[in-house]
GROMACS .gro file of C-alpha atoms in nm:
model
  272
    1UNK     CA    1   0.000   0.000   0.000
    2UNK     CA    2   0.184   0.295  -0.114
    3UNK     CA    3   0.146   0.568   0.170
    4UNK     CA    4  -0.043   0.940   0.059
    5UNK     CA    5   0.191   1.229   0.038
    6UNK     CA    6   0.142   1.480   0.353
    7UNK     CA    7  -0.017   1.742   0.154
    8UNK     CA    8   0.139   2.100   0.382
    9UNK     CA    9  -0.003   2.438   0.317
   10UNK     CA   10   0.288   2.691   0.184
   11UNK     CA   11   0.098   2.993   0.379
   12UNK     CA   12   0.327   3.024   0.659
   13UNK     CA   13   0.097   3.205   0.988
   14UNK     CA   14   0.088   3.560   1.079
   15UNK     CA   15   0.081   3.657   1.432
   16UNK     CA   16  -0.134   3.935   1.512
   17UNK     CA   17   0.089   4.033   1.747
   18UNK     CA   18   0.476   3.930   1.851
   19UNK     CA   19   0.538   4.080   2.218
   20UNK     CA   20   0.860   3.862   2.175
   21UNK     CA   21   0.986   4.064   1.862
   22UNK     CA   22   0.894   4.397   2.080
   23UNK     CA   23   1.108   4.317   2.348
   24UNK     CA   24   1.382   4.201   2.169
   25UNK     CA   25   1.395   4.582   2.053
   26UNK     CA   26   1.347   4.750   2.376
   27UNK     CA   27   1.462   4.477   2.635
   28UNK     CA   28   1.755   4.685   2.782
   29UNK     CA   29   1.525   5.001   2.857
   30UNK     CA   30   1.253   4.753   3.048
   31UNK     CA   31   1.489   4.606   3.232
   32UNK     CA   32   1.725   4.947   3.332
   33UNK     CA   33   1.355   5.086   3.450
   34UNK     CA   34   1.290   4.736   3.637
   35UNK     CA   35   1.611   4.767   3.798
   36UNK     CA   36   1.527   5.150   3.904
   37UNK     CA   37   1.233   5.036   4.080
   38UNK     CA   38   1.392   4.757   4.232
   39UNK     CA   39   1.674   5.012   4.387
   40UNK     CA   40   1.391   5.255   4.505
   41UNK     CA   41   1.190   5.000   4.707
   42UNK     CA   42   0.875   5.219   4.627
   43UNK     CA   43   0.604   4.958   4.454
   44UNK     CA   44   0.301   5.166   4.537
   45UNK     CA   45   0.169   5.503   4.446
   46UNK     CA   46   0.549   5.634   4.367
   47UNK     CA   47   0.732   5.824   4.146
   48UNK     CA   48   0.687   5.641   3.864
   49UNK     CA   49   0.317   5.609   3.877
   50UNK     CA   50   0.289   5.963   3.864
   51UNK     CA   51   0.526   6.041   3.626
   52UNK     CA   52   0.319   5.795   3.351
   53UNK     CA   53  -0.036   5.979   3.519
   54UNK     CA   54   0.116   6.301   3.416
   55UNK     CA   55   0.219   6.112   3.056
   56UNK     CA   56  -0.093   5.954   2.951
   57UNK     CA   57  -0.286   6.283   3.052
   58UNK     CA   58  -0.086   6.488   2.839
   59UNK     CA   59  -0.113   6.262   2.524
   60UNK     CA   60  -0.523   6.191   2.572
   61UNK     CA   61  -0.525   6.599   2.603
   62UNK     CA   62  -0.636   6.648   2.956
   63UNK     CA   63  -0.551   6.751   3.295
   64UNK     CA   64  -0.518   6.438   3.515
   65UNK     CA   65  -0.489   6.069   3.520
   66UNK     CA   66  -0.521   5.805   3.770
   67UNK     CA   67  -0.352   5.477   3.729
   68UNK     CA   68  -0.599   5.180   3.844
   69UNK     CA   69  -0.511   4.812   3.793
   70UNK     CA   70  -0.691   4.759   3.492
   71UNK     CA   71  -0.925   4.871   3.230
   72UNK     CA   72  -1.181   4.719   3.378
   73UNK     CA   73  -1.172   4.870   3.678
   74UNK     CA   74  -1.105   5.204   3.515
   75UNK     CA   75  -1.465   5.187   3.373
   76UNK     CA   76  -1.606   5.084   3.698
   77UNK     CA   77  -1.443   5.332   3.901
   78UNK     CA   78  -1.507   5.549   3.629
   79UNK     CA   79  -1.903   5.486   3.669
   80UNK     CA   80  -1.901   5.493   4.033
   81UNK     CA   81  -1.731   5.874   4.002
   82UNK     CA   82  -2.031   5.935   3.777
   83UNK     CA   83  -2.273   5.865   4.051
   84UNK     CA   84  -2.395   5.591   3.857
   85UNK     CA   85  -2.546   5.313   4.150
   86UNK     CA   86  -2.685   4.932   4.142
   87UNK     CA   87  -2.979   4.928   3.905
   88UNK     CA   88  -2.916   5.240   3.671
   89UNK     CA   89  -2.880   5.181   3.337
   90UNK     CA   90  -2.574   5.304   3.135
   91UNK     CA   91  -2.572   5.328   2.712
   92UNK     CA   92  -2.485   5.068   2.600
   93UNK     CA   93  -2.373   4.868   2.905
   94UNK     CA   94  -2.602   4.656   2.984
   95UNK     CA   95  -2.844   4.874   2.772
   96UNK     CA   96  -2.742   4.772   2.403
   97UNK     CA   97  -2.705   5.033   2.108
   98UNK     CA   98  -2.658   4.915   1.795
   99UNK     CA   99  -2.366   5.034   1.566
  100UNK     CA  100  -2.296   5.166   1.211
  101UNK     CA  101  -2.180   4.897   0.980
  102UNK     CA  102  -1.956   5.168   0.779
  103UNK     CA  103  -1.745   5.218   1.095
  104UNK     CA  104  -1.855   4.899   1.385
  105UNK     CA  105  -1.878   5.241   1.605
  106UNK     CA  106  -2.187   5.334   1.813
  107UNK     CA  107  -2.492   5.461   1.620
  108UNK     CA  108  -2.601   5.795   1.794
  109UNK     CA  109  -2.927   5.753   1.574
  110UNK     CA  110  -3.040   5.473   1.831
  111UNK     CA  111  -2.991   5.735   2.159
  112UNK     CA  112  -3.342   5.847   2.146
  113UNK     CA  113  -3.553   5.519   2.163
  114UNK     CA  114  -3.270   5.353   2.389
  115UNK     CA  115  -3.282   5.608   2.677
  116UNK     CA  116  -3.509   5.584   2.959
  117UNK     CA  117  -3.529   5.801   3.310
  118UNK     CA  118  -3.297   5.533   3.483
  119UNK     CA  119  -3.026   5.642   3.214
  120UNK     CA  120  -2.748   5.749   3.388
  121UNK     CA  121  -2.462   5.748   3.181
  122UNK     CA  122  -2.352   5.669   2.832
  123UNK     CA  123  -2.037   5.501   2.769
  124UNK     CA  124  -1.880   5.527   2.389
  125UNK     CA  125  -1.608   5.300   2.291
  126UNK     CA  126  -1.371   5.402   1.972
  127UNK     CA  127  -1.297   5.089   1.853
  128UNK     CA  128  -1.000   4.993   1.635
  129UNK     CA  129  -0.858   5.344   1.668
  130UNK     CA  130  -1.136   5.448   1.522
  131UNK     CA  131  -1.314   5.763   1.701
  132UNK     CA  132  -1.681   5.710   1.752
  133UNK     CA  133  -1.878   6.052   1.608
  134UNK     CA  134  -1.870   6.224   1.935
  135UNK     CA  135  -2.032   6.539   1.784
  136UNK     CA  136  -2.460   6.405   1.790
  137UNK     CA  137  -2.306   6.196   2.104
  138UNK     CA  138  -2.172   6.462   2.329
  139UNK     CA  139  -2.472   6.683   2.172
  140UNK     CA  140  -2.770   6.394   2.318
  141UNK     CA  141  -2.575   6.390   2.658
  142UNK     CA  142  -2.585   6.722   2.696
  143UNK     CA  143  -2.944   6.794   2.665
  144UNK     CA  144  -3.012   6.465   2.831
  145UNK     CA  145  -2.746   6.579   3.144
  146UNK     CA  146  -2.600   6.276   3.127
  147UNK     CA  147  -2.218   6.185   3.172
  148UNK     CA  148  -2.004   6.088   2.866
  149UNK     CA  149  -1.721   5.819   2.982
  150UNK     CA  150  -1.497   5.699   2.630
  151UNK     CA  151  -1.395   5.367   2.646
  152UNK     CA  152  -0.999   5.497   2.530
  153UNK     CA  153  -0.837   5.119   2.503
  154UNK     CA  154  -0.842   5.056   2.191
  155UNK     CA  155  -0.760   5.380   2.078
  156UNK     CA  156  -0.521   5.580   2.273
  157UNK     CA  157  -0.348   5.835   2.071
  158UNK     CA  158  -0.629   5.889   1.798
  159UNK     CA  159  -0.790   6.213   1.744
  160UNK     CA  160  -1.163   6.289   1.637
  161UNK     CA  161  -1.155   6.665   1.458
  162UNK     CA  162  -0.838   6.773   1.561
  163UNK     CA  163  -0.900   6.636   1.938
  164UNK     CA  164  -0.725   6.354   2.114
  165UNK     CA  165  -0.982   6.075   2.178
  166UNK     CA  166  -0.999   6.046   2.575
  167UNK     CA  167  -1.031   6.460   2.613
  168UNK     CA  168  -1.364   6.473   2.460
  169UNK     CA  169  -1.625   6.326   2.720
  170UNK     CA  170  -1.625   6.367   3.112
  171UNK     CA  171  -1.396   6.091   3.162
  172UNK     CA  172  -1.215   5.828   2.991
  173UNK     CA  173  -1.082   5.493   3.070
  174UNK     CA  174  -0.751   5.305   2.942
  175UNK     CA  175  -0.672   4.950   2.912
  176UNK     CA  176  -0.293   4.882   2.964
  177UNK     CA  177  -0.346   4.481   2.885
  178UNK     CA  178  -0.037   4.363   2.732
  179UNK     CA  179  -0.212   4.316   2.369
  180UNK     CA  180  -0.322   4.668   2.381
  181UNK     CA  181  -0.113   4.944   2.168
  182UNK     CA  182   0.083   5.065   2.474
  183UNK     CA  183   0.056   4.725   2.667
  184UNK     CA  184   0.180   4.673   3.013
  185UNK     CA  185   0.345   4.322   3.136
  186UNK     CA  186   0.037   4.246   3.336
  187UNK     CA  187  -0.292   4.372   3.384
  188UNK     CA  188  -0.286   4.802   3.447
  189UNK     CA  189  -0.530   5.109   3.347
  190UNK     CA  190  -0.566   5.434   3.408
  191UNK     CA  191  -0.842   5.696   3.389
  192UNK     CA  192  -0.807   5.997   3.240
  193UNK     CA  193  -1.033   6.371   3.286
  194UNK     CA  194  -0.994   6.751   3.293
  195UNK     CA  195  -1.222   6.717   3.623
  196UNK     CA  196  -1.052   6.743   3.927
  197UNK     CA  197  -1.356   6.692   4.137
  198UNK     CA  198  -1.334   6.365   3.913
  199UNK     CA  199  -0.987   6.254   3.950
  200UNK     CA  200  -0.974   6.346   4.323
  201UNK     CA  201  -1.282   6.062   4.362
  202UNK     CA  202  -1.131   5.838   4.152
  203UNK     CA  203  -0.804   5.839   4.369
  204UNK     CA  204  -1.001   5.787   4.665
  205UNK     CA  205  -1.220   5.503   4.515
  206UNK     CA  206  -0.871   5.298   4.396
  207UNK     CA  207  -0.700   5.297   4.793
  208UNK     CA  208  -0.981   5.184   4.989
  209UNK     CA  209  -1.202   5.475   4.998
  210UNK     CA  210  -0.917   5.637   5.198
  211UNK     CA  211  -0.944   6.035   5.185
  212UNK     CA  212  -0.606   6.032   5.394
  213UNK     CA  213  -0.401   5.755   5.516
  214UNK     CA  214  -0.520   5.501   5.723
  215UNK     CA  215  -0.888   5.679   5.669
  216UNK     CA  216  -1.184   5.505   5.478
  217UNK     CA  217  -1.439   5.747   5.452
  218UNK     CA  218  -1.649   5.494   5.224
  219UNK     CA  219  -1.591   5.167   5.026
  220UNK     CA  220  -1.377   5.120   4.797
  221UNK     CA  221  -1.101   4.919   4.606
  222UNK     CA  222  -0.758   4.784   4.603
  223UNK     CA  223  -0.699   4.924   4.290
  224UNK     CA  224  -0.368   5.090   4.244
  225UNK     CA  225  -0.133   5.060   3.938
  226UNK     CA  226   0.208   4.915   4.051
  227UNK     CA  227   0.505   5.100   3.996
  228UNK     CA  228   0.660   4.833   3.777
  229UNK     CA  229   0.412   4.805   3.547
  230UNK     CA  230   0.420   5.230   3.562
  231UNK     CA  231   0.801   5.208   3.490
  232UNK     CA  232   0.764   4.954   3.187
  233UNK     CA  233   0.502   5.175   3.013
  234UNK     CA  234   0.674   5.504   3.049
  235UNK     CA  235   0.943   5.264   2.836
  236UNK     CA  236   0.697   5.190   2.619
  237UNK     CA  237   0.569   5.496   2.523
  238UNK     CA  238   0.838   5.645   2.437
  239UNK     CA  239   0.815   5.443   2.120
  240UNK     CA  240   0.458   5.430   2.109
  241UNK     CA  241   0.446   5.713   1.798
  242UNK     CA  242   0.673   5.479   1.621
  243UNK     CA  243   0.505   5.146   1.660
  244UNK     CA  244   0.175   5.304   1.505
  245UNK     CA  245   0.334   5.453   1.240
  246UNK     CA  246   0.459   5.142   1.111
  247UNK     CA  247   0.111   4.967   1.215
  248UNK     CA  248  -0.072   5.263   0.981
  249UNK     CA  249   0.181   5.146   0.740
  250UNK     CA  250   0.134   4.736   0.746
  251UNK     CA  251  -0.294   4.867   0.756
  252UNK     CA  252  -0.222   5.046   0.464
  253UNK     CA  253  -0.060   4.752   0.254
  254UNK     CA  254  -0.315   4.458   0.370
  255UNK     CA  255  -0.575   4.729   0.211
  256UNK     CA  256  -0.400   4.684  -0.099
  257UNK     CA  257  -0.372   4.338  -0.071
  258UNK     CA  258  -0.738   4.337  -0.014
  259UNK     CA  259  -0.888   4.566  -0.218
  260UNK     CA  260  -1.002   4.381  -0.473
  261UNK     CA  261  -1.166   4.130  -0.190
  262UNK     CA  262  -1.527   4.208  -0.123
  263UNK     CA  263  -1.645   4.166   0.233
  264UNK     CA  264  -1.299   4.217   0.436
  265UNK     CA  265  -1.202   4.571   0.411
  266UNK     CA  266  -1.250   4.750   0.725
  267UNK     CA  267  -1.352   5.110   0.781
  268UNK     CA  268  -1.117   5.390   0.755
  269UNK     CA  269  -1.060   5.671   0.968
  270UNK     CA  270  -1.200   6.000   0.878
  271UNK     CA  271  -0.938   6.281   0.804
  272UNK     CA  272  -0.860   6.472   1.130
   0.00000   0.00000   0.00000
């Protein structure tokens, strides 16, 4: 019986992403900032934490950020900040919106018959560093007095008519998660708003409701972003401009690859 010939496919995979290949490239920077905070003995709430707060505030285009232990609980804190309690309902978490198939962004059409008096907030996520339109958004919150929290992780650094996404509602959220464009190694977030009264709850919510130390004046979390983590991505985003350049540029040449595909060519981003 004469054996079949192992058929193998000449495609070789792609990764979507190769952390390995980053660090390779920066590897001597993350570990002379590892080593720094190592020396300092300071793991919590230091220097470094502060120093990226200041960072990511300045790139999103607002005054302050507060480094939390993950995007997740950057949109939690974020919602508790916003007064927003057990049983409200927030657009469009848990309360679904649909979204425009030319972008996958939220449909601000669908505001009007989704709202309802125990609307309390409305959360808007740019997805794919793509900027939702935040003009008919920010315009419904308004006249329905209703907080605007952006959903900033999957597009930190992208503007929406000449403004950084992240400076344009009441408060955004980050996602540090190490697949994200500026990833940590390990879960991290941060929250970013021109509000102080925001910020200053925010800071309170993420160290045990503590308005000084050693004083809970309510509950709260153990949510604090670890100077490590802090050190690593002030590293990283130092090359962050670079790395999404070059990811504009690989975009740019799968477009051409698949232009001629129906079906599989994604939205693209608005000038400015």
């Amino acid at each position: 019986m004469t054996s079949q010939p192992q058929i193998t496919s000449p495609l070789e995979p792609v990764p979507q992403l190769d952390l390995s290949a980053q660090y390779a490239a920066i590897g001597a920077e993350i570990r002379t900032a590892v080593e720094r905070v190592m020396a300092s003995q300071q793991f919590v709430l230091g220097r470094e934490g502060a120093a990226l707060e200041d960072e990511i505030a300045k790139l999103c285009g607002v005054a302050h950020g507060v480094g939390v232990a993950s995007g997740t609980d950057a949109l939690i804190l974020a919602l508790r900040a916003c007064g927003v309690q057990p049983g409200d309902e927030v657009l469009p978490k848990p309360v679904f919106v649909d979204i425009r198939p030319d972008t996958y962004n939220i449909d601000p059409s669908e505001f009007g018959r989704r709202v309802t008096p125990r609307t309390r907030a409305i959360i808007i996520v740019h997805l794919y560093g793509l900027a939702a339109d935040m003009d008919p958004i920010l315009a419904f919150a308004k006249a329905h007095k209703l907080p605007v929290i952006e959903d900033n992780a999957q597009a930190i650094g992208a503007s929406y008519k000449g403004r950084r996404t992240g400076s344009l509602g009441d408060v955004a959220c980050v996602s540090f998660y190490p697949t994200k464009n500026l990833g940590a190694y390990g879960d991290a977030g941060m929250v970013v708003t021109n509000s102080a009264e925001l910020a200053g709850r925010i800071r309170t919510l993420r160290n045990h409701g503590q308005s000084e130390k050693y004083r809970s004046t309510e509950p709260g979390w153990n949510s604090r972003l670890d100077e490590i983590q802090a050190a690593i991505l002030r590293v990283k985003l130092r090359h962050l401009s670079n790395w999404q350049r070059a990811r504009q540029a690989h975009a740019a040449e799968y477009n051409r690859l698949f232009s001629q595909t129906p079906g599989v060519m994604p939205p693209l981003a608005p000038e400015g």
